[in-house]
Structures are given as C-alpha cells and as structure tokens.
Coordinates of C-alpha atoms in Angstrom, one line a residue:
M1 CA 14.4 -28.4 44.4
A2 CA 11.7 -25.7 44.0
M3 CA 8.5 -26.6 42.3
P4 CA 7.7 -24.3 39.4
Q5 CA 4.4 -22.4 39.8
P6 CA 1.7 -23.4 37.4
I7 CA 0.9 -20.8 34.8
F8 CA -2.6 -20.3 33.7
E9 CA -4.3 -18.0 31.2
V10 CA -6.9 -15.7 32.7
T11 CA -10.2 -17.6 32.5
R12 CA -13.0 -15.1 32.0
A13 CA -16.6 -16.1 32.3
P14 CA -18.6 -15.1 29.2
S15 CA -21.1 -12.4 29.7
L16 CA -24.6 -12.0 28.3
K17 CA -25.4 -8.4 27.1
V18 CA -28.5 -9.0 24.9
W19 CA -31.4 -11.3 25.5
S20 CA -31.8 -12.9 22.1
Q21 CA -31.8 -16.5 20.9
S22 CA -28.5 -16.2 19.0
T23 CA -26.6 -14.5 21.8
I24 CA -28.0 -16.9 24.4
T25 CA -26.9 -19.9 22.2
T26 CA -23.4 -18.4 22.0
F27 CA -23.4 -17.7 25.7
L28 CA -24.4 -21.2 26.7
R29 CA -21.7 -22.7 24.3
E30 CA -19.0 -20.3 25.8
R31 CA -20.2 -21.0 29.3
K32 CA -19.8 -24.8 28.8
Q33 CA -16.2 -24.2 27.6
Y34 CA -15.5 -21.8 30.5
E35 CA -16.8 -24.4 33.1
G36 CA -14.5 -27.0 31.4
K37 CA -11.5 -24.7 31.8
V38 CA -12.3 -24.0 35.4
I39 CA -12.7 -27.7 36.2
E40 CA -9.3 -28.4 34.6
Q41 CA -7.7 -25.5 36.5
C42 CA -9.2 -26.7 39.8
R43 CA -8.1 -30.2 39.2
V44 CA -4.5 -29.0 38.9
T45 CA -4.4 -26.4 41.6
G46 CA -6.7 -28.2 44.1
E47 CA -9.0 -25.1 44.4
D48 CA -12.7 -25.5 45.1
Q49 CA -14.6 -25.3 41.8
A50 CA -17.6 -23.6 43.4
A51 CA -15.4 -20.9 44.8
V52 CA -13.7 -20.2 41.5
T53 CA -16.6 -20.3 39.1
R54 CA -18.6 -17.1 38.6
S55 CA -22.3 -17.5 38.8
I56 CA -24.5 -17.1 35.8
R57 CA -26.3 -14.3 37.6
S58 CA -23.1 -12.3 37.9
T59 CA -22.3 -12.7 34.2
L60 CA -25.6 -11.2 33.0
E61 CA -25.5 -7.5 32.2
P62 CA -27.5 -5.8 35.0
R63 CA -30.1 -4.4 32.6
V64 CA -30.6 -7.9 31.0
L65 CA -31.0 -9.5 34.4
E66 CA -33.6 -6.9 35.4
H67 CA -35.5 -7.4 32.2
V68 CA -35.5 -11.2 32.5
A69 CA -36.5 -11.0 36.2
H70 CA -39.3 -8.5 35.7
Y71 CA -40.8 -9.2 32.3
I72 CA -40.1 -12.9 31.7
L73 CA -39.9 -14.6 35.1
K74 CA -42.0 -12.0 36.9
Q75 CA -39.8 -12.0 40.0
D76 CA -37.4 -9.8 41.8
A77 CA -33.9 -10.0 40.4
V78 CA -32.4 -10.8 43.8
S79 CA -34.6 -13.9 44.1
L80 CA -33.4 -15.4 40.8
S81 CA -31.1 -18.5 41.0
D82 CA -28.7 -19.7 38.3
D83 CA -30.9 -22.8 37.8
M84 CA -33.9 -20.5 37.0
L85 CA -31.9 -18.5 34.6
V86 CA -30.5 -21.6 32.8
A87 CA -33.9 -23.1 32.5
E88 CA -35.3 -19.9 30.9
M89 CA -32.3 -19.7 28.6
K90 CA -32.8 -23.3 27.5
R91 CA -36.5 -22.8 27.0
K92 CA -35.8 -19.8 24.8
V93 CA -33.0 -21.6 22.8
D94 CA -35.1 -24.7 22.3
T95 CA -38.1 -22.9 20.8
M96 CA -38.3 -21.7 17.3
L97 CA -37.4 -18.1 16.6
N98 CA -40.6 -16.0 16.6
G99 CA -42.7 -19.1 16.6
R100 CA -42.3 -19.6 12.8
V101 CA -41.2 -22.8 11.1
P102 CA -38.2 -22.0 8.9
E103 CA -37.4 -23.8 5.7
V104 CA -35.1 -26.5 7.2
T105 CA -34.4 -28.2 3.9
Q106 CA -33.1 -25.0 2.3
L107 CA -31.0 -24.2 5.4
F108 CA -29.4 -27.6 5.5
G109 CA -28.9 -27.7 1.7
R110 CA -27.2 -24.3 1.8
E111 CA -25.1 -24.7 5.0
L112 CA -24.5 -28.4 5.6
K113 CA -21.9 -29.8 3.3
M114 CA -19.6 -32.8 3.7
D115 CA -15.9 -32.0 3.2
L116 CA -14.9 -34.5 0.6
S117 CA -11.3 -33.3 0.6
E118 CA -10.8 -34.8 4.0
V119 CA -9.2 -38.2 3.5
D120 CA -10.0 -39.5 7.0
V121 CA -13.5 -40.8 6.6
E122 CA -14.2 -40.9 10.4
A123 CA -13.1 -37.2 10.7
R124 CA -15.2 -36.3 7.7
I125 CA -18.3 -37.8 9.2
A126 CA -17.6 -36.3 12.7
A127 CA -17.2 -32.8 11.2
Y128 CA -20.5 -33.2 9.3
F129 CA -22.4 -34.2 12.5
V130 CA -20.7 -31.4 14.5
K131 CA -21.8 -28.9 11.9
F132 CA -25.3 -30.4 11.9
D133 CA -25.5 -30.0 15.7
Q134 CA -24.2 -26.4 15.5
L135 CA -26.8 -25.5 12.8
V136 CA -29.6 -27.1 14.9
E137 CA -28.5 -25.2 18.0
D138 CA -27.8 -21.9 16.3
N139 CA -31.2 -21.8 14.5
G140 CA -33.4 -22.9 17.4
H141 CA -34.4 -26.3 16.1
A142 CA -33.3 -28.2 19.2
S143 CA -36.9 -29.0 20.1
M144 CA -37.5 -30.6 16.7
L145 CA -34.1 -31.9 15.6
G146 CA -31.9 -31.8 18.7
R147 CA -30.3 -34.9 19.9
G148 CA -31.0 -36.3 23.3
V149 CA -30.4 -39.6 25.0
A150 CA -31.1 -42.1 22.3
I151 CA -32.3 -44.9 24.6
D152 CA -35.1 -43.1 26.3
E153 CA -38.7 -43.0 25.1
Q154 CA -38.4 -39.5 23.7
G155 CA -35.4 -40.6 21.7
R156 CA -37.4 -43.4 20.2
Q157 CA -40.3 -41.1 19.3
R158 CA -37.9 -38.6 17.6
M159 CA -36.5 -41.4 15.5
K160 CA -40.0 -42.5 14.5
L161 CA -40.8 -39.0 13.4
R162 CA -37.7 -38.7 11.4
C163 CA -38.1 -42.1 9.7
W164 CA -41.8 -41.6 8.9
S165 CA -41.3 -38.1 7.5
S166 CA -38.7 -39.2 4.9

C-alpha cells in the first residue's frame, strides 16, 4: 500500500522592508510563527530545521540590511550575524518610541477592555492578558511593563515597582 505524500502549505519567511519599531515588532511576531511552522514541518518530514529555515539576514530588504549595518551597528553587512540583528531588533523594540514616555493610562483605558460577553471566565481572562501583552509589545513598553521570568530578581523588582506605584 502506497503512503500518501504529506501536503504542506508554502511556508514563507516574513520580510522586513522598513526599520521602524512597529514593523520590527510585527516582523518578530511573524518570525516566531514562521519558525514554529518550520519546526512542525521538519518534525513530520524529518528534514533538518537549519537547512529549511531562512536566515534573518536573508529576509531583510537589502537596503534595510545596509542601513542597519552601516549606520546602526557600524559594520560591514557581510559580517552581520542573525544573532546581532535579533539583538538590535530587540533593543529597538524594547525601548520607548522616540525616547518619550507615553500616557500609558489613557492607552490602556482606551484599548484594553475585558469582553464581558464571553461566558468562559478563563477564556475571558486569557484574552485580556493576551491583549495586554500585545499592547505592551506594539507600543514599545516591554522594558517598563513587559513580562519576563517571574522567579528571577528582575521579575521581583518589576513587581515591586508595580505594587508601589499603585
């Protein structure tokens, strides 16, 4: 009996065409989803994940790569590694946009609402926290409000700041 061939959708790596905080945030989110799909595909087909996954370098628009290499990292584009690019992306995403402190209370008051029509309480709370994480990530508040490992010293310090500022 012949084995049917597995059918996969085309898994395209996201590309980064503009070096801005919002597009980098979207790129990193899509990249995480892309890597998850590749892992799943490789698990089924037995392919080597490193051979199938496109590098981050190759998914940056050439002009963006040149800009980041020359003006931000002050290196040749050929010497940049994926780790260096990811570190710079995370640095940019984790800092506040244009160095200004936005009105967080108004942002959350306007954007963060609990869906009281959801009857499943656990689903309602989960959706609320997912929306909170997305707002923090999209608006560059990860350094102030982002969640990390709760059991490390930095996690304890973040909780102290949150409790004392209330």
